[in-house]
PDB file of C-alpha atoms in Angstrom:
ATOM      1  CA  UNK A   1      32.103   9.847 163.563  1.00 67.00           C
ATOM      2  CA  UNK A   2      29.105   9.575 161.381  1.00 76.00           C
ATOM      3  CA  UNK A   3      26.837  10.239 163.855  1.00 76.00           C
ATOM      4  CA  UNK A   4      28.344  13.346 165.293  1.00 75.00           C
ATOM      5  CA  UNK A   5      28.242  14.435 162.170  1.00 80.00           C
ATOM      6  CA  UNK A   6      24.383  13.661 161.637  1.00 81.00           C
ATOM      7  CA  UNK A   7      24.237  15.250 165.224  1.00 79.00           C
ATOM      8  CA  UNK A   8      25.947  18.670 164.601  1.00 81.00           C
ATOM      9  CA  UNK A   9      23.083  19.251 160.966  1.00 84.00           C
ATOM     10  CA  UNK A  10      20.229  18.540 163.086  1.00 82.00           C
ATOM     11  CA  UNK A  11      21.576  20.713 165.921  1.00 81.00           C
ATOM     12  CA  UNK A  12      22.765  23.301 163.507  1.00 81.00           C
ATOM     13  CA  UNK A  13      19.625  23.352 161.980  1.00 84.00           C
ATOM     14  CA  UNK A  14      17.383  23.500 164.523  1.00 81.00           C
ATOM     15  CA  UNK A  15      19.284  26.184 165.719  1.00 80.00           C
ATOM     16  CA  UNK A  16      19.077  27.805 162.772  1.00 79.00           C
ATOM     17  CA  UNK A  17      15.154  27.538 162.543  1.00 80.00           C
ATOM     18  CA  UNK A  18      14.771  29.183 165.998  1.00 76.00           C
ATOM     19  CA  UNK A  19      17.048  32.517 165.371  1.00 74.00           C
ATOM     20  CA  UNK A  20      14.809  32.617 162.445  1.00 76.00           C
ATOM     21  CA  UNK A  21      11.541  32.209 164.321  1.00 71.00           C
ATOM     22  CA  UNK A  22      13.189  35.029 166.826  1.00 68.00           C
ATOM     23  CA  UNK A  23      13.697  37.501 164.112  1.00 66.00           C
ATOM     24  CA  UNK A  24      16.307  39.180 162.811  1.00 57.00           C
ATOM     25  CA  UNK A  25      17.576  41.651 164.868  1.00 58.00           C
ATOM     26  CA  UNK A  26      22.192  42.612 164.735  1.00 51.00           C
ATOM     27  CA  UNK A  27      23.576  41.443 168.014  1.00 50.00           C
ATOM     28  CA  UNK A  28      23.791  45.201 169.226  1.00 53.00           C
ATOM     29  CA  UNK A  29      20.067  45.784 168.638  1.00 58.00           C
ATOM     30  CA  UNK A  30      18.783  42.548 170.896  1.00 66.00           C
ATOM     31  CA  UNK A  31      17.396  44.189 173.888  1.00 68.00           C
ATOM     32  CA  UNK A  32      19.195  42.342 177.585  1.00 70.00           C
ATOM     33  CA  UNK A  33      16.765  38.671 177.454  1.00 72.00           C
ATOM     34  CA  UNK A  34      17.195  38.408 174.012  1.00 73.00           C
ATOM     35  CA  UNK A  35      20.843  38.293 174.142  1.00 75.00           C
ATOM     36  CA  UNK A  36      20.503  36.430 177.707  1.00 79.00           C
ATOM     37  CA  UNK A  37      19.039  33.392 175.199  1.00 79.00           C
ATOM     38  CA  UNK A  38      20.853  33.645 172.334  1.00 79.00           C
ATOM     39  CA  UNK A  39      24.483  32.846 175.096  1.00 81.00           C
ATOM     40  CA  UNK A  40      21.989  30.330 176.580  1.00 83.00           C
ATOM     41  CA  UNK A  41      21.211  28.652 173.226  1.00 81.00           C
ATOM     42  CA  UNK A  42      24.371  28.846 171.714  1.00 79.00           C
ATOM     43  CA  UNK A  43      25.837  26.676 175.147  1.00 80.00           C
ATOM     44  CA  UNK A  44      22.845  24.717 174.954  1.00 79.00           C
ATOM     45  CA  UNK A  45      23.306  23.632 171.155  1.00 79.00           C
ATOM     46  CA  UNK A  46      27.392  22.354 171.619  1.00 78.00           C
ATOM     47  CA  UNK A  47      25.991  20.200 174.533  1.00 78.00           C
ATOM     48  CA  UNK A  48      24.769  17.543 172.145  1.00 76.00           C
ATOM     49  CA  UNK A  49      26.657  18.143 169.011  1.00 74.00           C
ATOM     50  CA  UNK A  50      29.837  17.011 171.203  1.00 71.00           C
ATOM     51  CA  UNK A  51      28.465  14.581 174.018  1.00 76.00           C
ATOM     52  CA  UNK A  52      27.094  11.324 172.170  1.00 75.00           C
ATOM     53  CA  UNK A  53      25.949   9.966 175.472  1.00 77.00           C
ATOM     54  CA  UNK A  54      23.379  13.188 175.932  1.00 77.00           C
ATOM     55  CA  UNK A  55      20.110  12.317 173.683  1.00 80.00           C
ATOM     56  CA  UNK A  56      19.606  15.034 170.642  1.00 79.00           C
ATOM     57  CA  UNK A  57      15.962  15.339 172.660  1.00 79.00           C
ATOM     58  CA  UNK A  58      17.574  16.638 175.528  1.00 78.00           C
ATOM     59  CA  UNK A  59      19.117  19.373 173.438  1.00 76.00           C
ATOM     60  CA  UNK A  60      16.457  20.252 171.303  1.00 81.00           C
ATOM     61  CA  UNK A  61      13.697  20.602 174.222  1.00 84.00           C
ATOM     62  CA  UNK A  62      15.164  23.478 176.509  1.00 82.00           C
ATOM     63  CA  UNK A  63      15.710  24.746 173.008  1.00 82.00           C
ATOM     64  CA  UNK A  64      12.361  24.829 171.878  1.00 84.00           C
ATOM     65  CA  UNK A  65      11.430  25.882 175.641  1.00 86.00           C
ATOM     66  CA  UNK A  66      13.203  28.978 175.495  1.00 82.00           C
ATOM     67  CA  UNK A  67      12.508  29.674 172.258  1.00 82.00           C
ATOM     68  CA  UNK A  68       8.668  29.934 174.317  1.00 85.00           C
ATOM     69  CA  UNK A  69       9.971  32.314 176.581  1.00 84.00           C
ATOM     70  CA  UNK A  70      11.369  34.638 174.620  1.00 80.00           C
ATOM     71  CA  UNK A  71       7.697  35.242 173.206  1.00 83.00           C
ATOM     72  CA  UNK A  72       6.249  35.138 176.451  1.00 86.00           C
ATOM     73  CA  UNK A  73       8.613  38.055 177.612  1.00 82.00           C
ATOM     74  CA  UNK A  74       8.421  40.019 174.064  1.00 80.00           C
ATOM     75  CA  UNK A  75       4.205  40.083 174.351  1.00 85.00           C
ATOM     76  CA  UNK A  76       5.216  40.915 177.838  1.00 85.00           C
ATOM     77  CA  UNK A  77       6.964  43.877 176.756  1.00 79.00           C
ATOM     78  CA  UNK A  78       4.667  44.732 174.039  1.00 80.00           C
ATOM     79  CA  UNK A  79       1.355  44.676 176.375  1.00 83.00           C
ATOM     80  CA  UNK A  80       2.410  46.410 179.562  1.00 81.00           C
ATOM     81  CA  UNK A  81       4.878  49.425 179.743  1.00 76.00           C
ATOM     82  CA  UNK A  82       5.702  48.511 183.228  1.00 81.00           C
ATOM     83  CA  UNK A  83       6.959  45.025 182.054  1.00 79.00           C
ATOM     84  CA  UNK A  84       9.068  46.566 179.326  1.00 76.00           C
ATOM     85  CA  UNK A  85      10.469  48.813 181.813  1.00 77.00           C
ATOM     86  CA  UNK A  86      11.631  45.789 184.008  1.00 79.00           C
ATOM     87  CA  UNK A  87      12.712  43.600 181.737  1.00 76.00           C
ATOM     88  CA  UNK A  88      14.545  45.384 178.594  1.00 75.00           C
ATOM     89  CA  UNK A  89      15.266  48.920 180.850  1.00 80.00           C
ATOM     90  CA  UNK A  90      14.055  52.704 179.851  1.00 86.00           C
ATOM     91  CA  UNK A  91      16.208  55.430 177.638  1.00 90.00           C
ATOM     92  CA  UNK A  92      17.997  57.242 179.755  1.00 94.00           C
ATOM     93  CA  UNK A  93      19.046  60.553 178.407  1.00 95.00           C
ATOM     94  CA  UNK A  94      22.824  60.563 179.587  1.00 95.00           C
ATOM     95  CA  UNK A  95      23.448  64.906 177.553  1.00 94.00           C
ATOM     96  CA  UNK A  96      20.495  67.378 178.625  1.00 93.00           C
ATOM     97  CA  UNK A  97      20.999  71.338 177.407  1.00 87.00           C
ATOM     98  CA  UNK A  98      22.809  71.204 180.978  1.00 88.00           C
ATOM     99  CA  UNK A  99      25.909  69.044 179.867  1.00 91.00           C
ATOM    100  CA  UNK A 100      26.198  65.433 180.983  1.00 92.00           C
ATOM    101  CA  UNK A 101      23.878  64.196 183.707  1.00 93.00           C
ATOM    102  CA  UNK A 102      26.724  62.804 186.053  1.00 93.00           C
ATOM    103  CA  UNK A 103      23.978  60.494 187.845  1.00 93.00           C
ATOM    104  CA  UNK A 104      22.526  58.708 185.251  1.00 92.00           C
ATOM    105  CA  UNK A 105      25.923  57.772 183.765  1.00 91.00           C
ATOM    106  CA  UNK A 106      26.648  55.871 186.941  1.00 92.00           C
ATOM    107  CA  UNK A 107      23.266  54.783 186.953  1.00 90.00           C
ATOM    108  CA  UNK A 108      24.154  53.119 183.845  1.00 90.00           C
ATOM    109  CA  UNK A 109      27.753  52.208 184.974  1.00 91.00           C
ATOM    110  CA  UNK A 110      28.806  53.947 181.875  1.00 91.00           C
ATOM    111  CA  UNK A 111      32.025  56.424 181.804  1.00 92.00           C
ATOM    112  CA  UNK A 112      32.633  59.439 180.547  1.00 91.00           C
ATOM    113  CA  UNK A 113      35.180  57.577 177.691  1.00 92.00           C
ATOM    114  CA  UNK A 114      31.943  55.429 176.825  1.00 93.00           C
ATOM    115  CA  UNK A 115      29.777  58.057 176.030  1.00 93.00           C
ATOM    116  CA  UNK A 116      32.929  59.905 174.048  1.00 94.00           C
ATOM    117  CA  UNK A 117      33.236  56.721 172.104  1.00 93.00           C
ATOM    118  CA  UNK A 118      29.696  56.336 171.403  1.00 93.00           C
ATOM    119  CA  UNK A 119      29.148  59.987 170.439  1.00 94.00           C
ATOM    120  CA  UNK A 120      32.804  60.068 167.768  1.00 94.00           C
ATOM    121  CA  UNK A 121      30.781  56.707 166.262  1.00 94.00           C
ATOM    122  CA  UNK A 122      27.691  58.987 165.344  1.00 92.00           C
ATOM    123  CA  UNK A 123      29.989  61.892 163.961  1.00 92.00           C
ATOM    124  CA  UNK A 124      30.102  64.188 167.069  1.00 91.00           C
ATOM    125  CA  UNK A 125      33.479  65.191 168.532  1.00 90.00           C
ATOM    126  CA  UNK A 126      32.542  67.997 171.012  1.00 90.00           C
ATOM    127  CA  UNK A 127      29.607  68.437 173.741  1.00 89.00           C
ATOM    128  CA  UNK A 128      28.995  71.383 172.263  1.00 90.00           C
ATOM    129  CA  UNK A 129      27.797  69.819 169.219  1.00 92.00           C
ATOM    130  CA  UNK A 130      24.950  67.975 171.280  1.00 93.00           C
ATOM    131  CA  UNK A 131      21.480  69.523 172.807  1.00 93.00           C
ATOM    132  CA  UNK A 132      20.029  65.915 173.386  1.00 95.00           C
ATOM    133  CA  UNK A 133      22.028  62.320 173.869  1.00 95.00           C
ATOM    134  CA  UNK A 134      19.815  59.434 175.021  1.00 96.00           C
ATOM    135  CA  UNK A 135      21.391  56.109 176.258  1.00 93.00           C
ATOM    136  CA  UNK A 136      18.929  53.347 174.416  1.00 89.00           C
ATOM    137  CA  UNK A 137      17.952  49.896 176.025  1.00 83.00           C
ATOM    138  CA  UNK A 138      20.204  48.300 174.018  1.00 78.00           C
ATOM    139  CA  UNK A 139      22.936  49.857 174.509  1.00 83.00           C
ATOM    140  CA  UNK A 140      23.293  52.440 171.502  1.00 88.00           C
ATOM    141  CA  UNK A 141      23.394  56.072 171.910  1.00 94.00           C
ATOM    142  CA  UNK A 142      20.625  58.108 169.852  1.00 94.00           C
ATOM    143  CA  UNK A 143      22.365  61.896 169.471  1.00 94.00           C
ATOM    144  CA  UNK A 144      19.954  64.670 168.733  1.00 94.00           C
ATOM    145  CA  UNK A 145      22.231  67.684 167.742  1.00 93.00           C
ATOM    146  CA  UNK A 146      22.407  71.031 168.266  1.00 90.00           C
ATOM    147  CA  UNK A 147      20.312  73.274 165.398  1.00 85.00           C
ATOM    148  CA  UNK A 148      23.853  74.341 163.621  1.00 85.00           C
ATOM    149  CA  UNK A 149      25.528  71.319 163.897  1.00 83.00           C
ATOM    150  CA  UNK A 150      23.127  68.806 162.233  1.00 80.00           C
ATOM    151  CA  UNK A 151      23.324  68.007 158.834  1.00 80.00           C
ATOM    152  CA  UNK A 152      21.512  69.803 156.519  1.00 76.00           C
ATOM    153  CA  UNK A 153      19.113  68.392 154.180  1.00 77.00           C
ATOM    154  CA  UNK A 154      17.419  69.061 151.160  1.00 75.00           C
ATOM    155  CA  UNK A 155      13.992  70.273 152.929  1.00 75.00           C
ATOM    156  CA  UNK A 156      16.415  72.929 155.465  1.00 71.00           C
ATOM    157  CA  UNK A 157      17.806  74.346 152.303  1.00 74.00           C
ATOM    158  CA  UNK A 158      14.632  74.541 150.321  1.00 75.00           C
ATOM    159  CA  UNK A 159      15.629  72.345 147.958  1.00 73.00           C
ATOM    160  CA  UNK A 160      13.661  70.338 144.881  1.00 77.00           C
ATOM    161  CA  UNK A 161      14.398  66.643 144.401  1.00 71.00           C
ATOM    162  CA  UNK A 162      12.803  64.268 142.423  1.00 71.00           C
ATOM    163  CA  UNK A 163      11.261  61.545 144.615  1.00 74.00           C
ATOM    164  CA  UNK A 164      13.551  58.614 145.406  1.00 71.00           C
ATOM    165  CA  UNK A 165      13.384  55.500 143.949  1.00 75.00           C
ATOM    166  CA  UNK A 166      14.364  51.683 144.487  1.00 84.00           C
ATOM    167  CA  UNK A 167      16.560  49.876 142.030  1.00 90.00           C
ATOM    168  CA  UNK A 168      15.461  46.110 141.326  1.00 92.00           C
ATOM    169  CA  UNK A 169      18.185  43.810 141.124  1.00 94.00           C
ATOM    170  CA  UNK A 170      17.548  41.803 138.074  1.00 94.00           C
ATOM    171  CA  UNK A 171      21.034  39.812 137.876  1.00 93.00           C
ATOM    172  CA  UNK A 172      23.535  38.887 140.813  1.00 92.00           C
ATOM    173  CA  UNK A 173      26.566  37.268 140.105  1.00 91.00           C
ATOM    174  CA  UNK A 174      25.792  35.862 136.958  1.00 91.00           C
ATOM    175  CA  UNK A 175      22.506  34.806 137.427  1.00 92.00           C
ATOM    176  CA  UNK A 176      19.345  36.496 136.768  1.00 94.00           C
ATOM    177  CA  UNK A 177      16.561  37.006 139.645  1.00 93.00           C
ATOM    178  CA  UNK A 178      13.389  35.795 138.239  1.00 92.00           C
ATOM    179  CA  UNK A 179      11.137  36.631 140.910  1.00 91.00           C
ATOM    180  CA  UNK A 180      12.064  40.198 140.700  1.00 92.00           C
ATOM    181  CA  UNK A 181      11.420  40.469 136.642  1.00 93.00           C
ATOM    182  CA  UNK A 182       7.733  40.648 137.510  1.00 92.00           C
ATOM    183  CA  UNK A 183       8.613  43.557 139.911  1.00 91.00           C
ATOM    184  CA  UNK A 184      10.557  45.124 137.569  1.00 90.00           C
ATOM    185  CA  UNK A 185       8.040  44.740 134.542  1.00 90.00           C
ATOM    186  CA  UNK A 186      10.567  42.941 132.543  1.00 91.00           C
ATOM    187  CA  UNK A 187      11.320  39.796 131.234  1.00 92.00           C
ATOM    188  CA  UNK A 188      14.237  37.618 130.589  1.00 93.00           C
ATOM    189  CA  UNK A 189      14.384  38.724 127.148  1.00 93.00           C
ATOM    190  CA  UNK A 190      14.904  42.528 127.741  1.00 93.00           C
ATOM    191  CA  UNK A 191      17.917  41.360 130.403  1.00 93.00           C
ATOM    192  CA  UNK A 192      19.358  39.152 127.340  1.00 93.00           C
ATOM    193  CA  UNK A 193      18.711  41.594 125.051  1.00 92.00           C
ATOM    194  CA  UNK A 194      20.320  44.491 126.707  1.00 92.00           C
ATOM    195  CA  UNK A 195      23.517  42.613 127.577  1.00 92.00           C
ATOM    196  CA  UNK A 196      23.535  41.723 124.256  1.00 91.00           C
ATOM    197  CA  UNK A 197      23.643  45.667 122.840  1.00 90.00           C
ATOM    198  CA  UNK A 198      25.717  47.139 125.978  1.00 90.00           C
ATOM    199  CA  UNK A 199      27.496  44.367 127.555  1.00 87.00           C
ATOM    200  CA  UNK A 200      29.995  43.658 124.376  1.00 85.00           C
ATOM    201  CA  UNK A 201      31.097  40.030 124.315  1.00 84.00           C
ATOM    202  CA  UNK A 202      30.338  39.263 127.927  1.00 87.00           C
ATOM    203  CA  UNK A 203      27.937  36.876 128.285  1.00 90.00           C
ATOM    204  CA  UNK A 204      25.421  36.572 131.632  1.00 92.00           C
ATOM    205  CA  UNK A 205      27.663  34.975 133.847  1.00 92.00           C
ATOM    206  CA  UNK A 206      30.266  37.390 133.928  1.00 92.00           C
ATOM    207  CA  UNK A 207      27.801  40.723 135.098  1.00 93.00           C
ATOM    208  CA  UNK A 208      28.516  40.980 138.406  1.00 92.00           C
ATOM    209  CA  UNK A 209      24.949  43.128 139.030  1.00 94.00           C
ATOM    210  CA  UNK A 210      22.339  44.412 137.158  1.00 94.00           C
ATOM    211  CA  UNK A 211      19.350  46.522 138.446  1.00 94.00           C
ATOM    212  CA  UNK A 212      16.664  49.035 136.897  1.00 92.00           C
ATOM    213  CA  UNK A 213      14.648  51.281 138.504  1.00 90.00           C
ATOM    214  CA  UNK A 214      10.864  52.145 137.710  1.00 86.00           C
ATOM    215  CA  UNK A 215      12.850  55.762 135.542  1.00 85.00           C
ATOM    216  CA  UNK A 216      14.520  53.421 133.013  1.00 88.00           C
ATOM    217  CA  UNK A 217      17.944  53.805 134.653  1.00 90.00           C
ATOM    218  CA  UNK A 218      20.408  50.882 134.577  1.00 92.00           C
ATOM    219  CA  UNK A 219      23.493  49.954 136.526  1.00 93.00           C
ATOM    220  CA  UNK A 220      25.743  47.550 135.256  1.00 93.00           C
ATOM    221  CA  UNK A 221      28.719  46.274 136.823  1.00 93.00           C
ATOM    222  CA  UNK A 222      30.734  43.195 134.875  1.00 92.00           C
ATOM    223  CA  UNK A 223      32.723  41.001 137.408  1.00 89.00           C
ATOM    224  CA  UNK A 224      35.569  42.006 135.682  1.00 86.00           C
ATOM    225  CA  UNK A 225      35.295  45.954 134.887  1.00 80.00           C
ATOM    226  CA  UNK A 226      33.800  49.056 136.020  1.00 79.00           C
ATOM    227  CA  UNK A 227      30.140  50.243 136.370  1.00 86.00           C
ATOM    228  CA  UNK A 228      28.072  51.753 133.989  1.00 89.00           C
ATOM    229  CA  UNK A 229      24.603  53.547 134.414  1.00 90.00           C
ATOM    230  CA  UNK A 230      22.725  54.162 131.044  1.00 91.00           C
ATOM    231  CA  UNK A 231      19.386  55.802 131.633  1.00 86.00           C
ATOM    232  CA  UNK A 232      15.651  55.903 130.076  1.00 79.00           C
ATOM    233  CA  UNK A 233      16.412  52.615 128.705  1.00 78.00           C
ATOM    234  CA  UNK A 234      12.722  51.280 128.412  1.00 65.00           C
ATOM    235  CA  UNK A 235      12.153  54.521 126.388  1.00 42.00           C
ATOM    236  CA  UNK A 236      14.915  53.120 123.720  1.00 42.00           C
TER     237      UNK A 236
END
């Protein structure tokens, strides 16, 4: 028992390392060979997690081997178009300003229901609402709508906005995130300090978040209440 235990960490692990050395792309944006080796690994791995007669080496080579091909086939793709086009597929646009293009939806062996689905996903319910719908190697539809049917934004309406900004998280769950103080331009004092004037009684380990952003505006959320925002704090 021991040993299939000692068996399954390596495996996991190893497993573990190479999806990391892959990247980290979601399951629907792996182009075809990348999900082609992640079915191929994830058979490969319960080979010798399970069967104690089957070496861990015998697992953990093909592994490692196609853990080589995948980056012989991604610089593949990367260096010649042609390649890319024969091994992860071309766009197809599937809606032109014509309506569907019947043939390449059976090029694709899509249906008419699929590309429905796929356009109700993105927030279109009608054809008409479409000039442009591209079907993506990967499988996801890109929808390029029609002038008076995409969302408008602040630049189509002329509006002025203050740049955005990105909040730094400077406590999760009770426990504060010293490598982003420095980010911040904060210390653990001024996190103390400040739960200590806004927070009430609570104490650190009950905030359930804590960020600040480079305008002096905090968010506070206590694992046990509601959020509050309290802003130009560094001025106070």
């Amino acid at each position: 028992m021991l040993t299939i235990i000692l068996r399954s960490i390596i495996i996991y692990l190893i497993v573990l390392f190479v999806f990391r050395i892959m990247g980290k792309r979601q399951l629907g944006q792996m182009q075809p060979f990348e999900l082609v080796l992640t079915l191929i690994i994830a058979d490969l791995a319960t080979i010798p997690m399970a069967e104690i007669a089957v070496p861990v080496l015998h697992g953990v080579v093909p592994l490692f081997t196609l853990v080589i091909l995948h980056f012989l086939l991604t610089l593949l793709t990367r260096v010649s178009t042609k390649m890319s086009g024969i091994i992860s597929g071309k766009p197809v646009i599937v809606i032109n300003n014509k309506g569907i293009d019947y043939k390449a939806m059976k090029k694709l062996n899509i249906t008419i229901d699929d590309i429905f689905e796929a356009m109700r996903g993105l927030g279109f319910f009608s054809l008409d609402q479409v000039e442009y719908a591209i079907m993506e190697t990967n499988g996801k539809l890109s929808v390029l709508p029609k002038a008076e049917c995409a969302p408008a934004t602040n630049e189509s309406v002329g509006a002025k906005v203050e740049p955005a900004v990105i909040p730094v998280n400077l406590v999760s769950e009770g426990k504060i995130m010293k490598d982003n103080l420095p980010v911040a331009g904060v210390d653990e004092n001024f996190v103390l300090d400040f739960l200590k004037k806004n927070a009430g009684k609570a104490k650190l380990k009950d905030v359930l978040v804590m960020t600040i952003d480079k305008n002096g505006l905090v968010y506070l959320q206590l694992k046990t209440g509601s959020k509050q925002t309290f802003e130009n704090v560094r001025a106070a």
